[in-house]
Short mmCIF file of C-alpha atoms in Angstrom, two decimals:
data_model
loop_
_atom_site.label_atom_id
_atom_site.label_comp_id
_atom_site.label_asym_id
_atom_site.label_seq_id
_atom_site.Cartn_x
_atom_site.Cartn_y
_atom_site.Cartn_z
CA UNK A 11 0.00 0.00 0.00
CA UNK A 12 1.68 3.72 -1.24
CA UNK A 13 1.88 6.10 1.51
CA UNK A 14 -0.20 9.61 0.88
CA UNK A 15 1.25 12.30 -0.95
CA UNK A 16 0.93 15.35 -0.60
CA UNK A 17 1.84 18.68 -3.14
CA UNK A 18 2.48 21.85 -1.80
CA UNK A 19 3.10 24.74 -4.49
CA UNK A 20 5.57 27.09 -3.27
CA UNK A 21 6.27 29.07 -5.92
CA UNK A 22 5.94 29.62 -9.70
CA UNK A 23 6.59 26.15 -11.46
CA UNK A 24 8.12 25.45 -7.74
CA UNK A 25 6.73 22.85 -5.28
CA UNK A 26 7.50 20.26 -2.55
CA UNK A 27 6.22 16.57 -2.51
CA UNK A 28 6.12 14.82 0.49
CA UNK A 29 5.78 11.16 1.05
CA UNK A 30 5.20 10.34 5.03
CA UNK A 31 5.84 7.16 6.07
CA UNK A 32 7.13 5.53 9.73
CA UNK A 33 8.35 2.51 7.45
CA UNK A 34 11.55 3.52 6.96
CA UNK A 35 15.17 4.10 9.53
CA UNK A 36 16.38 7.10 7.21
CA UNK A 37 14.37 9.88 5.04
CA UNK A 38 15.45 10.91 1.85
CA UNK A 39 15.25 14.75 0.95
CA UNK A 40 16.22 15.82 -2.55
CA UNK A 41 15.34 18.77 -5.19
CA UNK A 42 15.38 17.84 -9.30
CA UNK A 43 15.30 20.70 -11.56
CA UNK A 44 13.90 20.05 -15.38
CA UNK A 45 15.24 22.53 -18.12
CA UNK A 46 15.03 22.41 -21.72
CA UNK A 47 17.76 20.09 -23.38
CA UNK A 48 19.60 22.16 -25.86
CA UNK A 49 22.80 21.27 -27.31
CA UNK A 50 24.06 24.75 -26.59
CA UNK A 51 23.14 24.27 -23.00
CA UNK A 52 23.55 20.95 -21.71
CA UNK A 53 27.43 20.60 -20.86
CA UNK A 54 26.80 23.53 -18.15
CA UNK A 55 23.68 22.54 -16.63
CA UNK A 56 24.96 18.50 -16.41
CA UNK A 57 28.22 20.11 -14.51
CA UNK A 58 25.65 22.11 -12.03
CA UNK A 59 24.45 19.50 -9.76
CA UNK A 60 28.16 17.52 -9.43
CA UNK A 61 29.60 21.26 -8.67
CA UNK A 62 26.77 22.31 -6.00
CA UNK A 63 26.62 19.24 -4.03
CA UNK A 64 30.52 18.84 -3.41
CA UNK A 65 30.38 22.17 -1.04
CA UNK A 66 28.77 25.50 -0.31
CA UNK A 67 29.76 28.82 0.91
CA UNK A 68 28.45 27.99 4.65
CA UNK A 69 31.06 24.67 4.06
CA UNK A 70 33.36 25.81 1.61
CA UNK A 71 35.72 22.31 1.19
CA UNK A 72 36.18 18.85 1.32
CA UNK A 73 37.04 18.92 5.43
CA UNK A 74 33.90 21.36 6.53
CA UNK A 75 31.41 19.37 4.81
CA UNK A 76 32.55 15.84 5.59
CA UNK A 77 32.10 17.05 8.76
CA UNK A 78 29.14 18.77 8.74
CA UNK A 79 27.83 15.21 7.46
CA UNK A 80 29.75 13.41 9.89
CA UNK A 81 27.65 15.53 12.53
CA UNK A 82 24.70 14.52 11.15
CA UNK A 83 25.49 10.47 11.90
CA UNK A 84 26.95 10.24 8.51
CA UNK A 85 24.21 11.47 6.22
CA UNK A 86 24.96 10.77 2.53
CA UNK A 87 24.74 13.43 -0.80
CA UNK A 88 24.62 12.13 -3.91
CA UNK A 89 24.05 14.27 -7.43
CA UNK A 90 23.25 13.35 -11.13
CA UNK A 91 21.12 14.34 -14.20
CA UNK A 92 19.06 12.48 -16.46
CA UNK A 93 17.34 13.22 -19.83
CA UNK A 94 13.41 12.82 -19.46
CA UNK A 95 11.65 13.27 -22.67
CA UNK A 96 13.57 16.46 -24.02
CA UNK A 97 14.12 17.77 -20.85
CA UNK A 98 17.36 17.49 -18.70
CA UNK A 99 16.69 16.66 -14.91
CA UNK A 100 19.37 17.94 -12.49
CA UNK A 101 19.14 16.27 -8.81
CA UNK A 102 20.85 16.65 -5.57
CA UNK A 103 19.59 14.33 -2.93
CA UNK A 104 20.07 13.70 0.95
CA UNK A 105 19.67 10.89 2.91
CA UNK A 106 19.62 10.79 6.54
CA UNK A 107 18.47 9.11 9.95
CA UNK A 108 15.21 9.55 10.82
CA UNK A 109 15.20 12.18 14.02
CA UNK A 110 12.97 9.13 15.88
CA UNK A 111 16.57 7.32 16.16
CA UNK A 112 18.83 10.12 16.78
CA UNK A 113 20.26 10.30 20.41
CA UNK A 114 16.94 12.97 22.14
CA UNK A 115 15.63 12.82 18.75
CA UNK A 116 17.83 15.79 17.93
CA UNK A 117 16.71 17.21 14.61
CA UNK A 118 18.78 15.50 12.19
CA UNK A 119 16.18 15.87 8.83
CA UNK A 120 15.78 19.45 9.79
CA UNK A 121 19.14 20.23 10.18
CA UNK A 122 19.88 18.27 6.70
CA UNK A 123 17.25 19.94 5.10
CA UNK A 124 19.12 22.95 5.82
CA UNK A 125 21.94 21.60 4.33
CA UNK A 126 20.39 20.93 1.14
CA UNK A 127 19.25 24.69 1.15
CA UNK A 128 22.79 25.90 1.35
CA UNK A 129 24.07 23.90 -1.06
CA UNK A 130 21.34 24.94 -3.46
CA UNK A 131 20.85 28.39 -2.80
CA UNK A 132 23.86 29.18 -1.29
CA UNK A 133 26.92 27.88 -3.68
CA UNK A 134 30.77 28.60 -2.89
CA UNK A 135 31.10 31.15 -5.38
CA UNK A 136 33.71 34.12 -5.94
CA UNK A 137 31.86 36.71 -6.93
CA UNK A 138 29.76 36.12 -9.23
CA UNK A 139 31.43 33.14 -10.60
CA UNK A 140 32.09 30.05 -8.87
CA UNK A 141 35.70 29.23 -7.64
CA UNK A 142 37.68 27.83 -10.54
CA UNK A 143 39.34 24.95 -9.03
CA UNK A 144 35.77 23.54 -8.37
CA UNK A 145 35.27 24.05 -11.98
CA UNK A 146 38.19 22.50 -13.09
CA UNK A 147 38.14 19.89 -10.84
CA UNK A 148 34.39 19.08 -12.24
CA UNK A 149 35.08 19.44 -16.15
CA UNK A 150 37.74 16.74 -15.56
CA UNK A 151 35.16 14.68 -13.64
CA UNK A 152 31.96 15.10 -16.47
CA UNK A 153 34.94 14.17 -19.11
CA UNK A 154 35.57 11.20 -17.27
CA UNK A 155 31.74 10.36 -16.91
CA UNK A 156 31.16 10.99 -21.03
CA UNK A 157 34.79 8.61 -21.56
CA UNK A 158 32.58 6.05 -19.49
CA UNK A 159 30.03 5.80 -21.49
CA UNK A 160 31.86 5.60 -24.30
CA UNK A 161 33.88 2.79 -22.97
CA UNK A 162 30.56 0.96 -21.94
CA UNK A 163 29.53 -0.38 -25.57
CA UNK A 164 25.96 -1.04 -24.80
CA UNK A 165 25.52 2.27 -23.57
CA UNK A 166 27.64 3.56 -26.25
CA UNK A 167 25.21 1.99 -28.62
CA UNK A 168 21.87 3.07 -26.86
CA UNK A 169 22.86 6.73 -27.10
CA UNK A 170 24.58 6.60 -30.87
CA UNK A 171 21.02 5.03 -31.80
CA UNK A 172 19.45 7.90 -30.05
CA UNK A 173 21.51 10.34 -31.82
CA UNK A 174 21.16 9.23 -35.44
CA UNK A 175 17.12 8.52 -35.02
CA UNK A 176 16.38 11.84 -33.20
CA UNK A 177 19.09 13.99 -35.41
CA UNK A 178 17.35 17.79 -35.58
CA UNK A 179 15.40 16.64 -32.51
CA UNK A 180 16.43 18.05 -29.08
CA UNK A 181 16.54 13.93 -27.56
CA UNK A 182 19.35 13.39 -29.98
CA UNK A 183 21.24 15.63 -27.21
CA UNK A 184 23.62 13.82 -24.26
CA UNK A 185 22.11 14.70 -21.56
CA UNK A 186 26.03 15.03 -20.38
CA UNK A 187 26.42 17.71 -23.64
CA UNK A 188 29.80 17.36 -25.96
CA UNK A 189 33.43 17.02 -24.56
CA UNK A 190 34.14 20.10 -26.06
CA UNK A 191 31.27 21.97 -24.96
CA UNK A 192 32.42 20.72 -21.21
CA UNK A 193 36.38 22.11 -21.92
CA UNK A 194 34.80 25.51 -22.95
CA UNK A 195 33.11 25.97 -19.46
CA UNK A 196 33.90 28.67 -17.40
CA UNK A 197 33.43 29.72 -13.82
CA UNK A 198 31.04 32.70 -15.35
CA UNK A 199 28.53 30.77 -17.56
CA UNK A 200 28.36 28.02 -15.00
CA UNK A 201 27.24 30.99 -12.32
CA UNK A 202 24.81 32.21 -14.94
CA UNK A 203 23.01 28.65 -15.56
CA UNK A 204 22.58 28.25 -11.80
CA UNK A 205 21.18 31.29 -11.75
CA UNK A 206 18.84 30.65 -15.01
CA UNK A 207 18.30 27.23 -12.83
CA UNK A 208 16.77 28.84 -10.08
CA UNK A 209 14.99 31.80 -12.01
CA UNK A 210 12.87 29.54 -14.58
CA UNK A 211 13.70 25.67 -14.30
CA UNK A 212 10.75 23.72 -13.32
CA UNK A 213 11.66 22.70 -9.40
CA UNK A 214 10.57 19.85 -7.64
CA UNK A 215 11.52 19.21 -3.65
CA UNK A 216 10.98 15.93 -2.52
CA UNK A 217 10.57 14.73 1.04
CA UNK A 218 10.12 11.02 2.43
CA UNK A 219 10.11 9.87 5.53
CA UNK A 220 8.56 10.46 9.54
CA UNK A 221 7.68 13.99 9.17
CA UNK A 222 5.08 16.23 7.76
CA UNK A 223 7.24 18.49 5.52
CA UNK A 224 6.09 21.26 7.36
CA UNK A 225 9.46 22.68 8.18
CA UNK A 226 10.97 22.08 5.04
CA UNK A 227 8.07 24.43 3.96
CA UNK A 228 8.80 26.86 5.90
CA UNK A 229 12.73 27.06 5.21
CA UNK A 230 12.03 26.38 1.29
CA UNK A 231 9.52 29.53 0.93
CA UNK A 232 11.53 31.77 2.91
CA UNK A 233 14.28 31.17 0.82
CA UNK A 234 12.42 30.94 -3.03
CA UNK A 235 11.26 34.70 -1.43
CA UNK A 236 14.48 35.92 -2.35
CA UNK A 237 14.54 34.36 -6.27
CA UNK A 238 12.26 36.27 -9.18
CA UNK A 239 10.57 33.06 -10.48
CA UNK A 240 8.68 35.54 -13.43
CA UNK A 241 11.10 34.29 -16.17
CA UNK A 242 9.40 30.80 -15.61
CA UNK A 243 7.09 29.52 -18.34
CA UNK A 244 4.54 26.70 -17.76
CA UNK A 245 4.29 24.83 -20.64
CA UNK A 246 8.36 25.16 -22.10
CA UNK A 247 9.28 21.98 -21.18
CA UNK A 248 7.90 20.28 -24.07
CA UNK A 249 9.19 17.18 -26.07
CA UNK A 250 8.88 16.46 -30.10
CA UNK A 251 7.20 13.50 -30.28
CA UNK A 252 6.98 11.81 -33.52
CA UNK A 253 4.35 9.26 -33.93
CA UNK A 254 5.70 6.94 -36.75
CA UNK A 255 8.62 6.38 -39.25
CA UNK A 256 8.25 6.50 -42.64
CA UNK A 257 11.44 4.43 -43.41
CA UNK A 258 13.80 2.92 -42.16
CA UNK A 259 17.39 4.44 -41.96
CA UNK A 260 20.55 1.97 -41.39
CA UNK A 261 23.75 3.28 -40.11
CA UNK A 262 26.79 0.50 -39.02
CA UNK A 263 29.74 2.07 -37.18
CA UNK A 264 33.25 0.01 -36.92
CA UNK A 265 35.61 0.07 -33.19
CA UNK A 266 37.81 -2.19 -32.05
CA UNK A 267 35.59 -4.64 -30.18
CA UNK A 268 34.77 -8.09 -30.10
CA UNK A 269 31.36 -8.24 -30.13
CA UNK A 270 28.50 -6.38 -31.95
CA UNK A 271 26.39 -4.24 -30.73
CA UNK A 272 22.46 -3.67 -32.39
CA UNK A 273 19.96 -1.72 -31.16
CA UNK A 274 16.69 -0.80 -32.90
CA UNK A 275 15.04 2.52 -32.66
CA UNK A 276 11.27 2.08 -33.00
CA UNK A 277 8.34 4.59 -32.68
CA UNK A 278 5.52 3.95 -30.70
CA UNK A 279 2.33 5.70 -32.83
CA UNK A 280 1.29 8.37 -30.49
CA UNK A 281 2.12 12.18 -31.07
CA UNK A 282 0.93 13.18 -27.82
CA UNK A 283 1.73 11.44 -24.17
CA UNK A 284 -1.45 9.66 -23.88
CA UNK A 285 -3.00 9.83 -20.23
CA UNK A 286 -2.58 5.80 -19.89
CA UNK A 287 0.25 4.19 -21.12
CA UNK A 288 -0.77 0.58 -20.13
CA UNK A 289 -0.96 -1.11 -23.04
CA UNK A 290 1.44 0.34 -24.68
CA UNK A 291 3.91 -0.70 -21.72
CA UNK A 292 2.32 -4.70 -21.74
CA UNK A 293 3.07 -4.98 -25.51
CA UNK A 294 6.86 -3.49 -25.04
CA UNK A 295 6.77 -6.21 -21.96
CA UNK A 296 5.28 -8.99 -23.91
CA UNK A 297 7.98 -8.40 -26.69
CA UNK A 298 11.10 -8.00 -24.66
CA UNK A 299 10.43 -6.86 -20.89
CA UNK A 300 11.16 -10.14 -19.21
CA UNK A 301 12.28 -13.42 -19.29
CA UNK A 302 9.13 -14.05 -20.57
CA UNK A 303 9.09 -11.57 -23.00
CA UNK A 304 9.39 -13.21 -27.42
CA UNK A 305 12.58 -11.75 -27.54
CA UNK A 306 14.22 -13.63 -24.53
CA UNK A 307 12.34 -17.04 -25.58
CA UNK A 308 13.47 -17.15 -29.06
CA UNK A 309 16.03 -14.88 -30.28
CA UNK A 310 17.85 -15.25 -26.98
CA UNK A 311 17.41 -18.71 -25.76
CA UNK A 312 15.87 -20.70 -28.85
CA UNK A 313 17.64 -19.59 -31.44
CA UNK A 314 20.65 -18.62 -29.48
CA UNK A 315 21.42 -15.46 -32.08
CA UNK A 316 22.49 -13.11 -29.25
CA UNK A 317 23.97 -13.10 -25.92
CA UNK A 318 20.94 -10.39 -24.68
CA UNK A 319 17.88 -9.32 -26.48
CA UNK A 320 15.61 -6.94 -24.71
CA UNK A 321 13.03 -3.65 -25.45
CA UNK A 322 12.37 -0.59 -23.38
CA UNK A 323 9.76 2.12 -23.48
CA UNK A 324 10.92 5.58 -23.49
CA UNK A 325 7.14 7.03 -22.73
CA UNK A 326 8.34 10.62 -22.17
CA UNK A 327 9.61 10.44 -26.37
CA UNK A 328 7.52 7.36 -27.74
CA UNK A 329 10.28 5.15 -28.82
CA UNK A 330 11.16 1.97 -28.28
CA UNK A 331 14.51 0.69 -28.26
CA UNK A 332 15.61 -3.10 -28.67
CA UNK A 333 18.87 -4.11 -27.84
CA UNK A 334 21.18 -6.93 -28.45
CA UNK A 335 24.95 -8.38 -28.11
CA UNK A 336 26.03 -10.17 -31.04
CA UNK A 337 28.53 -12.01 -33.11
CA UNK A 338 29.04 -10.15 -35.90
CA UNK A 339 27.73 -13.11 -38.21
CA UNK A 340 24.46 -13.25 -36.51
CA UNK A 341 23.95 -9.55 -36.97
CA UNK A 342 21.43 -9.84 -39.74
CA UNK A 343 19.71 -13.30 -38.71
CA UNK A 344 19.10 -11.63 -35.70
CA UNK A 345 17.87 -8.42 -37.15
CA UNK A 346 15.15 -10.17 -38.90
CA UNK A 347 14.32 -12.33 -36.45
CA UNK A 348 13.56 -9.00 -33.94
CA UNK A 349 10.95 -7.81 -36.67
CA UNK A 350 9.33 -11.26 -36.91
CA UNK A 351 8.97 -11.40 -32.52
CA UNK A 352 7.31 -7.69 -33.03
CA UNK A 353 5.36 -9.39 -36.36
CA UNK A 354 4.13 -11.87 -33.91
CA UNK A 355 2.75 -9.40 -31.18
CA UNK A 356 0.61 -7.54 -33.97
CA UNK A 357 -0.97 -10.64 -34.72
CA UNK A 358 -1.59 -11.95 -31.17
CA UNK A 359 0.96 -15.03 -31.98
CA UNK A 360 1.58 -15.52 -28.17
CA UNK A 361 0.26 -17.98 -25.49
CA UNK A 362 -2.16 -16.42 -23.14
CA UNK A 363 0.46 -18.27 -20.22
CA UNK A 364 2.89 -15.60 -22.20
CA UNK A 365 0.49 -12.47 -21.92
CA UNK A 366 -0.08 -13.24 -18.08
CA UNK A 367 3.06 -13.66 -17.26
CA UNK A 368 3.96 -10.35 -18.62
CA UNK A 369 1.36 -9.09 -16.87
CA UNK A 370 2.01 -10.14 -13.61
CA UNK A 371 5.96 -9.27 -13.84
CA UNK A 372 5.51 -5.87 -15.05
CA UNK A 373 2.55 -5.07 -12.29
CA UNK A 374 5.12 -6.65 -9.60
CA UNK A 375 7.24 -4.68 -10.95
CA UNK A 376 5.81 -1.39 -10.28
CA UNK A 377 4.10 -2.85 -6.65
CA UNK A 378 7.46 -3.41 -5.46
CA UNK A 379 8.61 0.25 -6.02
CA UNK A 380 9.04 2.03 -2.44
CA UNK A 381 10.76 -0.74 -0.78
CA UNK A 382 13.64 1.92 0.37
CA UNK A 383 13.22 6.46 0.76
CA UNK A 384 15.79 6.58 -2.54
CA UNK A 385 13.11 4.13 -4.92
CA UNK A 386 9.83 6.48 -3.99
CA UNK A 387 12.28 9.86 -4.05
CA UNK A 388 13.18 8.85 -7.83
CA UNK A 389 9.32 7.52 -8.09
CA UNK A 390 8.10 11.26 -7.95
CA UNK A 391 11.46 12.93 -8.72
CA UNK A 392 11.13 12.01 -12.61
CA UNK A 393 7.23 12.93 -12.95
CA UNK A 394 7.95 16.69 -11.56
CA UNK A 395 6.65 17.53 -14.61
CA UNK A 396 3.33 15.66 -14.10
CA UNK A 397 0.71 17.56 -12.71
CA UNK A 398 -0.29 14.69 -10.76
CA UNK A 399 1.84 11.69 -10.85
CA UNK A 400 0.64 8.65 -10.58
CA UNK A 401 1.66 6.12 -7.52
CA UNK A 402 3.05 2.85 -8.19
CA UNK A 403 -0.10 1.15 -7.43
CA UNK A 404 -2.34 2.86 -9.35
CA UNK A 405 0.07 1.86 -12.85
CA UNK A 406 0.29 -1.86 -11.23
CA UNK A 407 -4.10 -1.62 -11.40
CA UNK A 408 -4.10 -0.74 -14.99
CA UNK A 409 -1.55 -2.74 -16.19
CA UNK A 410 -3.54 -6.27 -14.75
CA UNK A 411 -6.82 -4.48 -16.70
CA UNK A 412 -4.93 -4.51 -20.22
CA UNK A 413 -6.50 -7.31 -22.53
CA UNK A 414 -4.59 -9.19 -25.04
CA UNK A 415 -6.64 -6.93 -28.42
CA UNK A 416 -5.46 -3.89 -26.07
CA UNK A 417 -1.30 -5.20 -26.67
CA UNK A 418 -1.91 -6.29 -30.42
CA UNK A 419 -3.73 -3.16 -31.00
CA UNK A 420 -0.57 -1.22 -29.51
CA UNK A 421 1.84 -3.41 -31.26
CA UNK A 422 0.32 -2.43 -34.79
CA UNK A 423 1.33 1.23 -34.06
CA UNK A 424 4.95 0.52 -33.93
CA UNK A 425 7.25 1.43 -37.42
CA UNK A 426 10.60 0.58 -37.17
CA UNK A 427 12.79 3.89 -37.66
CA UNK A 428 16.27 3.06 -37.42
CA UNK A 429 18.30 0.45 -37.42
CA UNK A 430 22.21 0.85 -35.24
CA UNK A 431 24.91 -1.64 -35.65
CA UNK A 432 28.85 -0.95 -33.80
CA UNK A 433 30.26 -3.74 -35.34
CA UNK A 434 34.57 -4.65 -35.10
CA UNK A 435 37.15 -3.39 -37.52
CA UNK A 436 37.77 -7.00 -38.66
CA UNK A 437 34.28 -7.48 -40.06
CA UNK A 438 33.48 -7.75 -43.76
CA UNK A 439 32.43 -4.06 -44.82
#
């Protein structure tokens, strides 16, 4: 059973969500920030949440803030940003004890919710730039992150698919932005996206845990007093979506490795974010969700064409992607044997024992979200932009009400758009 939420507007595209519950030892308090993803952009606001949660101008270094942390029976800060639709989402989050198990129930979550104030509002800057060996210190660490990625060839993939079937659409954009957009940075323009940050991104503070949320209120609107929200526009975070492909585009790209790499880029036949998803997210399921899934069963395990075989909705943008390890001789059995497993969804060609078992994994699936403060903090953290986000139950419900015509129906609305192979140097051209 979800616990009751509650949102608060504070401000202008501005509010707090908070999630009481006695269930857990530690609460979990966190802000994400959505902006527009623009090429031009997104190396400076990807660098803003790494910079802001490392130290503030109350706890200027590494030293003052350990221990400030250390004080507060070693409460934990984490940052990172995510792309959601064609929006980049910027987090800092906070996890503490709850007060309940502090020694006189000293208060811990209020005193960390300060904390999370400071570091937001209240950056170590130098005037009005922040201090460059932060800055440095953080372009060498988002360099690092993008060389990751790269390194990771099924990531690698994923986002090179991205690029070339969303080219001339902002969600071809890392939501990390280009190495040499990240050299370029500067002290200055990072100080002036914070400040665009905090002026018109769309804010969302999170709270979970024993406690009503009350005094984060309190602390949260005194300080948003102090910020003109009046460049904020609801409605600019919008995202292109484009309901089906006309073609299909093929584009194979040669590195060193020794195994293939194939992921295929579908859209999903909506051009607006339809209010329930359900089907669509049982047929993606059905397909390649689960060990249940067509594309486990046979391309994976029958067959034995790939060493992993799966799909996954991107609702936000409508796409589907599929992706797959290969040898590079089974590149094109396996290719056509993904478009016959989607073939055989748009015609029902599935056991009901098939259907049901997708079913029932993907409702689990979303029952068993909120087992810890961080899973219902991301929950609600990534539907900020929802005007009223949906608990994990109440997806679980309509997912067990989608019928078989309801999946097959969905399935038929799916073109195939592009096609990505990285495949070795050594392979035939």
């Amino acid at each position: 059973m979800s616990e009751p939420v509650v949102l608060t507007a504070l401000a202008p595209g501005v509010r707090l969500c908070t999630v009481r519950t006695e269930q857990f030892k530690t609460c979990r308090i966190s802000v994400s920030a959505a902006v527009p993803l623009r090429a031009q952009t997104a190396a400076a606001n990807a660098m803003l949440p790494f910079l802001l949660h490392r130290c503030c101008a109350k706890y200027p270094d590494f030293s003052t803030m350990n221990q400030k942390l250390a004080e507060a029976y070693g409460a934990r800060i984490s940052a990172g940003v995510e792309k959601v639709g064609e929006a980049q989402v910027l987090r800092l989050s906070l996890t503490c004890i709850a007060d309940r198990f502090a020694f006189d129930e000293e208060g811990v979550v209020s005193g960390c919710a300060g904390l999370l104030c400071e570091l937001l509002f209240h950056p170590h800057l130098e005037g009005e730039a922040f201090a460059a060996p932060d800055v440095e210190r953080e372009k060498r660490l988002l360099l690092e992150r993008i060389e990751n990625e790269r390194n990771d060839k099924r990531i690698y993939a994923l986002r090179r698919c991205e690029a070339v079937m969303c080219e001339g659409e902002a969600y071809g954009v890392s939501r990390y932005g280009a190495p040499e957009q990240v050299e370029s940075l500067t002290p200055q323009v990072l100080y002036q996206a914070w400040r665009a940050l905090l002026a018109s991104g769309q804010i969302q503070f999170n709270f979970v845990g024993d406690s009503d949320g009350k005094a984060l209120e309190q602390l949260l609107r005194s300080e948003l007093a102090q910020i003109d929200r009046a460049a904020f526009t609801q409605g600019a975070l919008q995202t292109q979506i484009i309901p089906r492909a006309e073609s299909a585009r093929r584009v194979v790209e040669r590195l060193p490795i020794q195994q293939g790499k194939l992921v295929l880029g579908y859209r999903m036949g909506y051009e607006t974010l339809p209010e329930d998803l359900s089907a669509v997210s049982v047929m993606v399921n059905v397909l390649g969700g689960s060990p249940q899934s067509l594309l486990f069963q046979n391309v994976r395990e029958k067959l034995s064409l790939c060493y992993y075989c799966s799909a996954r909705l991107f609702r936000q943008k409508g796409v589907m992607m599929v992706q797959s390890g290969v040898e590079f001789e089974n590149a094109e059995r396996a290719i056509a044997e993904i478009g016959r497993q989607l073939d055989a969804v748009r015609i029902g060609d599935f056991t009901q024992d098939d259907f049901d078992a997708s079913v029932k994994s993907l409702a689990d699936d979303y029952e068993r979200v909120g087992g810890t403060p961080e899973e219902l903090d991301d929950w609600y953290a990534f539907r900020l932009m929802e005007e009223e986000p949906a608990a994990p139950e109440e997806l679980a419900q309509g997912i067990r009400k989608v019928t078989r015509e309801q999946a097959v129906a969905a399935a038929q609305k799916v073109t195939l758009d592009t096609i990505y192979l990285l495949m070795g140097e050594e392979a035939g051209a």
